[in-house]
XYZ file of C-alpha atoms in Angstrom:
691
model
C 24.577 -20.181 -58.082
C 24.694 -21.818 -54.702
C 27.841 -20.972 -52.631
C 30.070 -23.566 -50.892
C 28.668 -22.446 -47.489
C 25.069 -22.981 -48.613
C 25.994 -26.403 -50.038
C 27.630 -27.425 -46.750
C 24.499 -26.417 -44.828
C 22.251 -28.257 -47.273
C 24.584 -31.368 -47.029
C 24.481 -31.177 -43.228
C 20.659 -31.173 -43.042
C 20.521 -34.010 -45.554
C 23.122 -36.112 -43.495
C 21.253 -35.493 -40.190
C 17.882 -36.664 -41.766
C 19.489 -39.712 -43.157
C 20.858 -40.638 -39.799
C 17.719 -40.271 -38.078
C 15.833 -42.313 -40.562
C 18.167 -45.238 -40.375
C 18.641 -45.285 -36.582
C 14.989 -44.755 -35.312
C 12.802 -47.877 -35.581
C 9.562 -46.722 -33.849
C 7.641 -43.576 -33.976
C 4.629 -42.056 -32.012
C 1.998 -39.310 -32.305
C 3.689 -37.513 -29.604
C 6.908 -37.030 -31.692
C 4.726 -36.011 -34.677
C 3.345 -33.257 -32.484
C 6.631 -32.335 -31.381
C 8.006 -31.997 -34.867
C 5.083 -29.940 -36.011
C 5.537 -27.399 -33.178
C 9.287 -27.459 -33.544
C 8.803 -26.602 -37.352
C 6.543 -23.617 -36.342
C 9.375 -22.526 -34.097
C 11.899 -22.750 -36.871
C 9.556 -20.896 -39.078
C 8.935 -18.347 -36.458
C 12.643 -17.809 -36.015
C 13.132 -17.567 -39.626
C 10.274 -15.038 -39.898
C 12.006 -13.100 -37.286
C 15.226 -13.051 -39.154
C 13.338 -12.212 -42.256
C 11.390 -9.447 -40.592
C 14.638 -7.897 -39.215
C 16.334 -8.185 -42.627
C 13.362 -6.385 -44.088
C 13.423 -3.697 -41.485
C 17.283 -3.119 -42.254
C 16.596 -3.065 -45.822
C 13.717 -0.567 -45.517
C 15.702 1.651 -43.313
C 18.642 1.466 -45.728
C 16.514 2.127 -48.703
C 14.731 5.082 -46.998
C 18.157 6.595 -46.478
C 18.970 6.414 -50.087
C 15.660 6.546 -52.081
C 12.820 9.003 -51.617
C 10.154 6.726 -52.368
C 10.735 4.558 -49.268
C 8.456 6.448 -46.833
C 7.923 6.237 -43.152
C 4.819 4.040 -43.418
C 6.987 1.176 -45.012
C 9.333 1.363 -41.986
C 6.442 1.355 -39.405
C 4.974 -1.681 -41.310
C 8.314 -3.500 -41.167
C 8.598 -2.614 -37.357
C 5.146 -3.919 -36.686
C 5.781 -7.152 -38.593
C 9.063 -7.834 -36.502
C 7.283 -7.156 -33.230
C 4.454 -9.410 -34.091
C 6.754 -12.167 -34.921
C 8.767 -11.859 -31.772
C 5.666 -11.717 -29.629
C 4.262 -14.966 -31.405
C 7.555 -16.650 -30.546
C 7.537 -15.608 -26.951
C 3.829 -16.679 -26.504
C 4.569 -20.103 -27.987
C 4.019 -22.532 -25.213
C 6.045 -25.325 -26.822
C 9.035 -22.986 -27.171
C 8.624 -22.099 -23.420
C 8.454 -25.735 -22.323
C 10.731 -27.662 -24.727
C 13.298 -24.854 -25.060
C 13.289 -23.296 -21.655
C 17.211 -23.079 -21.455
C 17.141 -20.593 -24.509
C 13.719 -18.868 -23.832
C 15.588 -16.168 -21.768
C 17.767 -15.489 -24.820
C 14.577 -14.645 -26.982
C 13.510 -12.335 -24.311
C 17.106 -10.615 -24.418
C 16.654 -10.571 -28.193
C 13.425 -8.686 -27.726
C 15.037 -6.016 -25.470
C 17.737 -5.441 -28.104
C 15.079 -5.197 -30.820
C 13.114 -2.519 -28.708
C 16.256 -0.586 -28.532
C 16.828 -0.896 -32.186
C 13.283 0.266 -32.944
C 13.964 3.293 -30.701
C 16.931 4.002 -32.978
C 14.720 3.422 -36.099
C 12.166 6.065 -34.897
C 15.071 8.467 -33.979
C 16.394 7.837 -37.600
C 13.119 8.752 -39.145
C 13.322 12.133 -37.433
C 16.910 12.903 -38.583
C 16.385 11.295 -42.029
C 13.369 13.420 -42.714
C 15.236 16.650 -41.815
C 18.242 15.671 -43.983
C 16.130 14.607 -46.984
C 14.170 17.640 -46.884
C 17.306 19.977 -46.579
C 18.959 17.814 -49.423
C 16.000 18.274 -51.782
C 15.903 22.044 -50.810
C 19.624 22.495 -51.515
C 19.080 21.061 -54.912
C 16.177 23.437 -55.427
C 18.273 26.445 -54.242
C 20.930 25.463 -56.732
C 18.510 25.929 -59.540
C 17.269 29.177 -58.055
C 20.847 30.444 -57.757
C 21.580 29.598 -61.317
C 18.410 31.426 -62.422
C 19.582 34.687 -61.049
C 21.385 36.302 -63.861
C 23.738 38.512 -61.571
C 27.453 38.200 -60.898
C 28.400 35.937 -58.103
C 31.988 35.693 -56.849
C 33.997 32.863 -58.158
C 34.979 31.782 -54.676
C 31.205 31.792 -53.594
C 30.362 29.667 -56.616
C 33.101 27.270 -55.912
C 32.326 26.854 -52.200
C 28.622 26.541 -53.101
C 29.245 23.719 -55.547
C 31.683 22.084 -53.167
C 29.104 22.336 -50.269
C 26.369 20.737 -52.366
C 28.749 18.045 -53.687
C 29.984 17.266 -50.148
C 26.369 16.801 -48.937
C 25.367 14.449 -51.565
C 28.716 12.387 -51.270
C 28.271 12.265 -47.547
C 24.658 11.307 -47.763
C 25.415 8.476 -50.108
C 28.400 7.112 -48.424
C 27.314 7.418 -44.754
C 30.547 9.178 -43.964
C 30.204 11.705 -41.187
C 33.533 13.336 -41.433
C 32.855 14.879 -44.957
C 30.329 17.356 -43.549
C 33.221 18.901 -41.343
C 34.743 20.338 -44.539
C 31.647 22.526 -45.344
C 32.692 26.141 -44.462
C 29.144 27.282 -43.232
C 30.745 30.134 -41.558
C 31.744 31.624 -44.913
C 28.228 31.443 -46.206
C 26.954 32.925 -43.074
C 29.172 35.887 -43.341
C 29.358 36.533 -47.187
C 27.493 39.489 -48.771
C 26.504 38.984 -52.409
C 25.391 42.528 -52.763
C 22.008 41.455 -54.031
C 18.729 40.969 -51.862
C 17.517 37.997 -53.694
C 20.860 36.226 -53.767
C 21.442 37.098 -49.994
C 17.914 35.668 -49.095
C 18.764 32.455 -51.055
C 22.079 32.352 -49.441
C 20.420 32.706 -45.958
C 18.075 29.845 -46.870
C 21.139 27.840 -48.173
C 23.128 28.474 -45.008
C 20.142 27.472 -42.876
C 19.894 24.128 -44.575
C 23.630 23.528 -44.451
C 23.299 24.005 -40.727
C 20.462 21.591 -40.603
C 22.568 18.990 -42.450
C 25.614 19.598 -40.166
C 23.391 19.350 -37.066
C 21.474 16.217 -37.992
C 23.929 14.226 -40.185
C 26.234 13.094 -37.321
C 23.170 12.045 -35.395
C 21.777 10.250 -38.406
C 25.129 8.559 -39.006
C 25.306 7.401 -35.397
C 21.695 5.814 -35.329
C 22.264 4.407 -38.742
C 25.233 2.371 -37.644
C 23.355 1.383 -34.455
C 20.446 0.080 -36.532
C 22.734 -2.059 -38.789
C 24.637 -3.542 -35.738
C 24.760 -7.246 -36.462
C 24.441 -7.955 -32.588
C 20.661 -9.027 -32.859
C 21.303 -11.249 -35.854
C 24.162 -12.984 -34.209
C 22.009 -13.620 -31.111
C 19.129 -15.045 -33.361
C 21.589 -17.090 -35.266
C 22.834 -18.555 -31.855
C 19.209 -19.201 -30.734
C 18.618 -20.860 -34.065
C 21.564 -23.031 -33.728
C 20.732 -24.140 -30.042
C 17.142 -25.023 -31.186
C 18.598 -27.141 -33.961
C 20.972 -28.876 -31.510
C 18.111 -29.545 -29.006
C 15.935 -30.874 -31.663
C 18.584 -33.128 -33.032
C 18.938 -34.507 -29.479
C 15.249 -35.096 -29.184
C 15.360 -37.185 -32.257
C 17.465 -39.731 -30.426
C 14.781 -40.161 -27.844
C 11.587 -40.408 -29.784
C 10.082 -43.279 -31.745
C 7.950 -42.927 -34.676
C 6.746 -44.993 -37.340
C 9.437 -45.435 -39.873
C 7.380 -44.480 -43.036
C 5.920 -41.494 -41.247
C 9.313 -40.304 -40.211
C 10.702 -40.776 -43.654
C 7.927 -38.680 -45.139
C 8.344 -36.122 -42.385
C 12.035 -35.877 -42.548
C 11.896 -35.559 -46.279
C 9.420 -32.643 -46.051
C 11.477 -31.132 -43.305
C 14.715 -31.342 -45.261
C 13.151 -29.731 -48.295
C 11.726 -26.970 -46.073
C 15.131 -26.284 -44.396
C 16.923 -26.396 -47.741
C 14.285 -23.853 -49.229
C 14.926 -21.562 -46.289
C 18.674 -21.936 -46.612
C 18.472 -21.157 -50.492
C 16.145 -18.280 -49.805
C 18.406 -16.895 -47.134
C 21.512 -17.428 -49.310
C 19.831 -15.444 -52.287
C 18.763 -12.702 -49.996
C 22.442 -12.406 -48.740
C 23.767 -12.403 -52.265
C 21.342 -9.701 -53.248
C 22.304 -7.558 -50.322
C 26.088 -8.316 -50.920
C 25.474 -7.277 -54.689
C 23.747 -3.971 -53.606
C 26.533 -3.289 -51.072
C 29.152 -3.935 -53.752
C 27.403 -1.872 -56.304
C 27.060 1.029 -53.902
C 30.812 0.895 -53.070
C 31.618 0.892 -56.749
C 29.348 3.728 -57.399
C 31.082 5.818 -54.781
C 34.327 5.580 -56.727
C 32.873 6.461 -60.115
C 32.311 10.119 -61.477
C 28.652 10.326 -62.395
C 29.287 12.625 -65.395
C 32.236 11.002 -67.068
C 32.023 7.528 -65.712
C 35.773 7.816 -64.927
C 37.358 7.028 -61.574
C 36.934 9.889 -59.142
C 39.012 11.471 -56.493
C 38.029 8.874 -53.804
C 39.258 6.040 -56.097
C 42.428 8.070 -56.816
C 43.152 8.397 -53.028
C 42.608 4.694 -52.518
C 44.843 3.776 -55.336
C 47.623 5.925 -54.160
C 47.746 3.950 -50.940
C 49.122 1.146 -52.958
C 52.291 3.169 -53.324
C 53.373 1.461 -56.553
C 52.933 4.539 -59.201
C 55.889 6.064 -61.030
C 54.415 9.361 -62.108
C 51.402 11.589 -62.527
C 49.833 13.815 -65.170
C 47.392 16.580 -64.234
C 45.358 17.582 -67.366
C 43.404 20.784 -67.167
C 41.098 22.450 -69.898
C 42.094 26.045 -70.285
C 39.514 28.633 -69.680
C 36.735 25.997 -69.234
C 34.697 28.531 -67.150
C 34.103 30.545 -70.227
C 32.412 27.607 -71.896
C 30.214 27.195 -68.783
C 29.494 31.036 -68.535
C 28.547 31.403 -72.165
C 27.171 28.164 -73.347
C 25.767 26.964 -70.060
C 26.652 23.995 -67.755
C 24.654 21.409 -69.983
C 27.020 22.098 -72.797
C 29.996 22.314 -70.525
C 29.153 18.932 -69.085
C 29.069 17.435 -72.644
C 32.329 19.062 -73.396
C 33.721 17.410 -70.294
C 32.312 14.063 -71.374
C 33.962 14.283 -74.777
C 37.348 15.261 -73.279
C 37.122 12.321 -70.997
C 36.263 10.016 -73.972
C 39.324 11.457 -75.953
C 41.685 10.907 -72.988
C 40.291 7.380 -72.224
C 40.837 6.538 -75.881
C 44.474 7.695 -75.753
C 45.309 5.509 -72.791
C 42.849 2.570 -73.095
C 45.439 0.328 -74.757
C 48.145 0.916 -72.067
C 47.594 -1.218 -68.897
C 50.170 0.964 -67.084
C 47.911 4.098 -67.152
C 44.932 4.877 -65.041
C 42.561 7.870 -65.713
C 40.626 9.768 -63.213
C 38.365 13.014 -62.943
C 39.712 14.903 -60.071
C 37.835 18.198 -60.265
C 35.640 20.382 -62.400
C 37.940 20.297 -65.406
C 40.800 18.521 -64.071
C 41.802 14.953 -65.176
C 44.633 12.810 -63.645
C 46.514 9.930 -65.169
C 48.629 7.677 -62.900
C 51.382 5.729 -64.500
C 52.522 2.331 -63.001
C 56.035 2.456 -64.607
C 58.089 4.864 -66.696
C 56.606 5.465 -70.140
C 58.666 4.791 -73.321
C 57.335 7.966 -75.012
C 56.068 11.079 -73.342
C 52.126 10.923 -73.017
C 51.755 14.712 -73.160
C 52.778 14.921 -76.665
C 50.017 12.630 -77.886
C 47.459 14.511 -75.886
C 48.596 17.853 -77.229
C 48.677 16.666 -80.816
C 45.054 15.386 -80.591
C 43.678 18.701 -79.266
C 45.661 20.755 -81.574
C 44.471 18.777 -84.643
C 40.905 18.094 -83.572
C 37.778 20.045 -82.446
C 35.247 18.842 -79.970
C 31.825 18.565 -81.407
C 28.858 19.059 -79.099
C 25.599 19.185 -81.015
C 25.751 22.282 -83.241
C 28.759 23.661 -81.461
C 32.448 23.067 -82.271
C 34.992 23.853 -79.611
C 38.772 24.159 -80.079
C 39.918 23.014 -76.732
C 43.310 24.136 -75.244
C 45.001 21.854 -72.697
C 47.470 22.512 -70.017
C 49.492 19.551 -68.514
C 51.559 19.285 -65.346
C 53.759 16.359 -64.665
C 55.453 15.078 -61.582
C 57.460 11.961 -60.331
C 57.521 13.228 -56.802
C 54.909 12.521 -54.185
C 52.358 13.737 -53.164
C 51.567 13.644 -56.810
C 48.329 15.788 -56.935
C 49.619 18.558 -54.687
C 52.917 18.829 -56.616
C 51.216 18.654 -60.055
C 48.739 21.262 -58.921
C 51.577 23.625 -58.047
C 53.175 23.063 -61.424
C 49.713 23.691 -63.008
C 49.415 27.110 -61.231
C 52.773 28.029 -62.515
C 51.505 27.176 -65.993
C 48.418 29.318 -65.520
C 50.448 32.220 -64.484
C 52.257 32.202 -67.842
C 50.883 32.952 -71.249
C 53.574 30.692 -72.976
C 53.977 27.519 -70.942
C 51.592 24.630 -71.790
C 53.585 21.786 -70.037
C 55.616 21.794 -66.888
C 57.244 19.154 -64.704
C 57.141 19.745 -61.068
C 60.485 20.505 -59.364
C 61.540 21.951 -55.995
C 62.219 25.233 -57.641
C 58.555 25.916 -58.084
C 57.505 24.534 -54.647
C 55.501 27.259 -52.786
C 54.634 25.234 -49.691
C 56.849 27.405 -47.576
C 55.084 30.517 -48.929
C 51.610 28.903 -48.385
C 52.578 28.177 -44.879
C 53.755 31.792 -44.402
C 50.396 32.965 -45.808
C 48.513 30.696 -43.380
C 50.380 32.241 -40.431
C 49.857 35.690 -41.756
C 46.155 34.979 -41.988
C 46.075 33.894 -38.372
C 47.896 37.112 -37.402
C 45.421 39.076 -39.367
C 42.420 37.393 -37.981
C 43.750 37.787 -34.408
C 44.492 41.357 -35.089
C 40.877 42.241 -36.316
C 39.278 40.102 -33.433
C 41.398 41.633 -30.580
C 41.491 45.261 -31.647
C 45.143 44.982 -32.705
C 44.714 46.786 -36.124
C 45.611 50.391 -35.348
C 46.122 53.616 -37.228
C 49.524 55.169 -37.237
C 50.041 58.832 -38.415
C 52.765 60.422 -40.457
C 53.025 64.171 -40.746
C 52.802 65.992 -44.017
C 54.793 69.184 -44.057
C 54.092 72.518 -45.697
C 57.298 73.022 -47.758
C 57.316 76.794 -47.347
C 56.932 76.869 -43.618
C 58.422 73.638 -42.722
C 55.565 72.826 -40.325
C 53.167 69.812 -40.189
C 49.990 70.873 -42.024
C 48.121 67.440 -41.835
C 48.676 63.758 -41.286
C 48.468 60.705 -43.379
C 46.711 57.563 -41.768
C 48.669 54.352 -42.077
C 47.441 50.946 -41.034
C 49.548 48.923 -38.660
C 49.238 45.283 -37.226
C 50.298 44.847 -33.536
C 51.682 41.156 -33.188
C 51.154 39.009 -30.191
C 54.642 39.908 -29.046
C 53.950 43.460 -29.404
C 55.766 44.069 -32.623
C 54.344 46.713 -34.961
C 54.097 45.622 -38.691
C 52.905 47.563 -41.756
C 49.568 46.332 -43.155
C 51.170 46.053 -46.659
C 52.384 42.264 -46.536
C 48.905 41.453 -45.399
C 46.794 43.206 -48.050
C 46.688 40.400 -50.579
C 45.845 37.823 -47.863
C 43.097 40.191 -46.687
C 41.525 40.203 -50.093
C 41.900 36.460 -50.543
C 40.052 36.044 -47.192
C 37.306 38.796 -47.622
C 38.823 40.936 -44.876
C 39.811 43.744 -46.892
C 36.599 45.718 -46.185
C 36.879 45.123 -42.501
C 40.362 46.590 -42.400
C 39.288 49.833 -44.208
C 36.267 50.158 -41.967
C 38.236 49.558 -38.804
C 40.775 52.327 -39.706
C 38.137 54.675 -40.939
C 36.151 54.410 -37.711
C 39.202 54.711 -35.476
C 40.513 57.808 -37.612
C 37.199 59.491 -37.575
C 36.810 59.049 -33.870
C 40.175 60.575 -33.277
C 39.959 63.463 -35.674
C 36.520 64.327 -34.597
C 38.123 65.523 -31.395
C 40.803 67.694 -33.281
C 40.190 70.144 -36.171
C 43.053 68.520 -38.103
C 43.132 67.603 -41.844
C 44.140 63.939 -42.527
C 44.694 61.669 -45.544
C 43.454 58.100 -45.768
C 44.293 55.500 -48.554
C 41.382 54.098 -50.512
C 41.720 51.243 -53.100
C 39.362 50.192 -55.923
C 37.849 47.490 -53.651
C 36.979 50.206 -51.057
C 35.479 52.559 -53.744
C 33.347 49.597 -55.192
C 32.141 48.551 -51.761
C 28.626 49.938 -51.127
C 28.689 49.384 -47.499
C 31.880 51.683 -47.173
C 30.254 54.286 -49.273
C 27.186 54.167 -46.977
C 29.549 54.740 -43.917
C 31.029 57.809 -45.685
C 27.601 59.225 -46.172
C 26.829 58.740 -42.610
C 29.859 60.375 -41.545
C 29.183 63.444 -43.731
C 25.697 63.665 -42.325
C 26.595 63.188 -38.559
C 30.127 65.009 -38.633
C 30.362 67.108 -41.647
C 33.638 68.866 -40.286
C 35.391 65.674 -40.186
C 34.402 64.876 -43.726
C 35.681 68.267 -44.951
C 39.088 67.463 -43.351
C 39.513 64.159 -45.124
C 41.545 63.649 -48.223
C 41.207 60.292 -50.033
C 44.325 59.006 -51.616
C 43.712 56.824 -54.721
C 46.498 54.932 -56.358
C 47.036 56.388 -59.939
C 47.417 53.053 -61.420
C 44.046 51.800 -60.051
C 42.242 54.905 -61.624
C 43.424 53.861 -65.065
C 42.151 50.268 -64.544
C 38.744 51.538 -63.451
C 38.473 55.115 -64.555
C 34.631 55.556 -64.597
C 34.167 54.144 -61.033
C 37.012 56.444 -59.762
C 35.525 59.511 -61.451
C 32.062 58.848 -59.957
C 33.637 58.393 -56.538
C 35.610 61.619 -56.793
C 32.426 63.482 -57.836
C 30.373 62.034 -54.940
C 33.061 62.667 -52.213
C 33.466 66.325 -53.481
C 29.814 66.853 -52.879
C 30.100 65.640 -49.388
C 32.954 68.100 -48.804
C 36.069 65.885 -48.904
C 39.256 66.156 -50.957
C 40.793 63.668 -53.243
C 44.494 62.929 -54.111
C 45.959 60.685 -56.667
C 48.695 58.791 -55.024
C 52.111 57.523 -56.479
C 51.792 59.782 -59.609
C 54.765 59.078 -61.908
C 55.271 55.402 -60.867
C 55.051 54.276 -64.415
C 51.344 54.528 -65.474
C 51.045 58.303 -65.333
C 48.609 60.004 -67.640
C 48.317 63.751 -67.556
C 45.010 63.466 -69.002
C 43.746 62.316 -65.626
C 44.780 65.601 -64.060
C 42.555 67.281 -66.542
C 39.402 64.989 -66.468
C 39.514 64.164 -62.777
C 38.389 66.991 -60.227
C 41.312 66.170 -57.903
C 42.838 68.456 -55.146
C 46.297 66.855 -54.737
C 48.822 64.570 -56.535
C 51.372 62.807 -54.502
C 54.499 62.438 -56.636
C 55.912 58.884 -56.449
C 58.876 58.258 -54.046
C 61.010 56.703 -56.792
C 61.325 60.117 -58.456
C 61.469 62.096 -55.232
C 64.361 60.227 -53.622
C 66.508 60.874 -56.539
C 65.356 64.450 -57.484
C 68.410 66.093 -55.965
C 71.048 63.904 -57.864
C 69.269 62.767 -60.926
C 68.564 65.324 -63.639
C 65.861 63.308 -65.354
C 64.081 62.790 -62.004
C 64.398 66.596 -61.415
C 62.884 67.473 -64.799
C 60.071 65.020 -64.549
C 59.101 66.181 -60.913
C 59.395 69.839 -62.190
C 57.225 69.092 -65.171
C 54.492 67.376 -63.096
C 54.550 70.241 -60.532
C 54.202 72.915 -63.264
C 51.311 71.000 -64.959
C 49.472 70.416 -61.706
C 49.765 74.018 -60.538
C 48.408 75.226 -63.943
C 45.461 72.745 -63.287
C 44.969 74.267 -59.800
C 46.233 71.057 -58.240
C 48.497 71.017 -55.282
C 51.584 68.643 -55.184
C 53.019 66.492 -52.468
C 56.582 64.831 -52.477
C 56.923 61.499 -50.771
C 59.908 59.766 -49.302
C 61.822 62.926 -48.361
C 64.853 61.410 -46.530
C 67.206 64.225 -46.239
C 67.724 67.978 -46.326
C 69.073 68.028 -49.883
C 65.696 66.519 -51.233
C 63.798 69.013 -49.099
C 65.578 71.956 -50.570
C 65.386 70.754 -54.024
C 61.505 70.363 -53.642
C 61.569 74.089 -52.230
C 63.473 75.032 -55.325
C 60.976 73.309 -57.622
C 57.933 74.762 -55.853
C 56.401 71.544 -54.409
C 53.583 72.455 -51.900
C 53.855 69.530 -49.399
C 56.604 66.964 -48.454
C 56.402 63.843 -46.376
C 59.062 61.530 -45.279
C 61.280 60.307 -42.475
C 63.341 63.471 -42.732
C 60.344 65.170 -41.089
C 58.597 62.520 -39.090
C 58.188 58.781 -38.907
C 54.802 57.228 -38.538
C 53.699 57.487 -34.956
C 50.872 56.049 -32.840
C 49.804 59.499 -31.696
C 49.369 62.950 -33.349
C 50.646 66.365 -32.222
C 47.758 68.894 -32.264
C 48.781 71.579 -34.851
């Protein structure tokens, strides 16, 4: 279909031709030669236009499709240069259009600069394509390794690859900034093959981050319309000069009629051809834009489309629908089956809302679907969704899945963030399936506080402001300090000293827990290697399962066996229950190295006397909740007395924590506790007093 713009161009050409035919009465051979040469020039300009469009198309195609190679680009460059040189060498053009000849020379300079960008594009495009293909191959290789990979790593791995392919297809340079390359560079997957694959993965991520901004810059420079605008201006001026020439030339009427007819048809064909090419390019651009907003797996709108729709600001509410424990389906049945389950769920949700024009469905994440409502619904949508999945199974080939759904709902913006908060609340409960967001569950303040704590922790580790403090452990009989417990402290920017306890979960979330343990361990060993003093150091299950920390302990035992013999590792009694075999192995290994082991917080609620029999431990530290009431609470007294007797019968020494006053101390003497620790004797201090 011919557009109005194209029709106007055709009508203009026909009108000019008709006026020339009716106004001119005489024609000559000279005018015939002029028009032949003029047609060559017009054709040459058109060929230049076409050549530049082909170059743009070839470069664009090369950036999107692998089958467009560099030879095709070079061929397009050569064709464009050839057409420009032919135009510049055209004598008629030099003589008859001398006023615009300089503009074609300027056009050539711009094209030469554009060609430089094309060759620069080839360099960056090759690197990006190779890395993109290699990343896809690495994804397959990672999947082939049947070894546990941390969930955060897998999440960031998939996010990184998704971001790369999205940025590659959208020519959006800012997306690559979101890739956390430093995380991949620092992560340890505890497997040589996985680590090698991760190193290659990180290297190609860096290649992509390095070259993509340059690639984006030259791509925009190549597609700059300045050269086309200049050529259009030249073409327009040629047309005006030619029209003026018509008024001064005399030709034979019948020859002119034939010539003008042919010329008109020729120009019309060029216009139609140009219009068709423009329509095709516009259709391609529109299709690419639409594909960017569609999820490839489910064919639903994606997060980009959701963000664009939210800018309209005319939505009343939002549902966030999540498949419960979808990870288990992927882990057990594989991602292909998992993808088909997602497609089925997407179809079900789409069928539920398809007859309601006030609802819009999106796929917003791996197993997250969003539904925007234009106005308040007459009936709750969640009931219809729950009823379907309660009554029906999802069939995928030979497999049937009973899908469980959680739904979060909000009427307060930002919709996705608030609904996600409500969804996390649902996931933390075993009873709730639906929850509407309210300010009562808003944890933005806690998130902000955690972000600030993360900064403090990072700064402390980077600037040597994570330090050990020491609290004396007293021999109950003599009342003198027998050894010290090492406690971690954070020194803030303003010099305030804080316990490490509020930062422990943040350290685990940010993969800093191991670094904290190593820092305190190194500093403690350095200090106590200069003093023959026994000391206790706290170890969690994360430390016990960390091969790099165990390697450090073996090195200490080899290089400084005296220090190792003075160490007592304090292990939380509740953690030993959760991972009994790992704790037992750790205790056996440490005893072989000469160290001692204590069970910490015994009696805090998970106590099991069987542990005292089966584990080769040296001490138990009775929990402070019992000790601080032992002098006034008969039940606490009896429990502490029972623990002490049982421990002594098993050749295990006892330690009472949280000794805050003399009455508690005397009660522990009466019971026969071996050691005591608390503010009654000493607060944690930065330095130790040699014994």
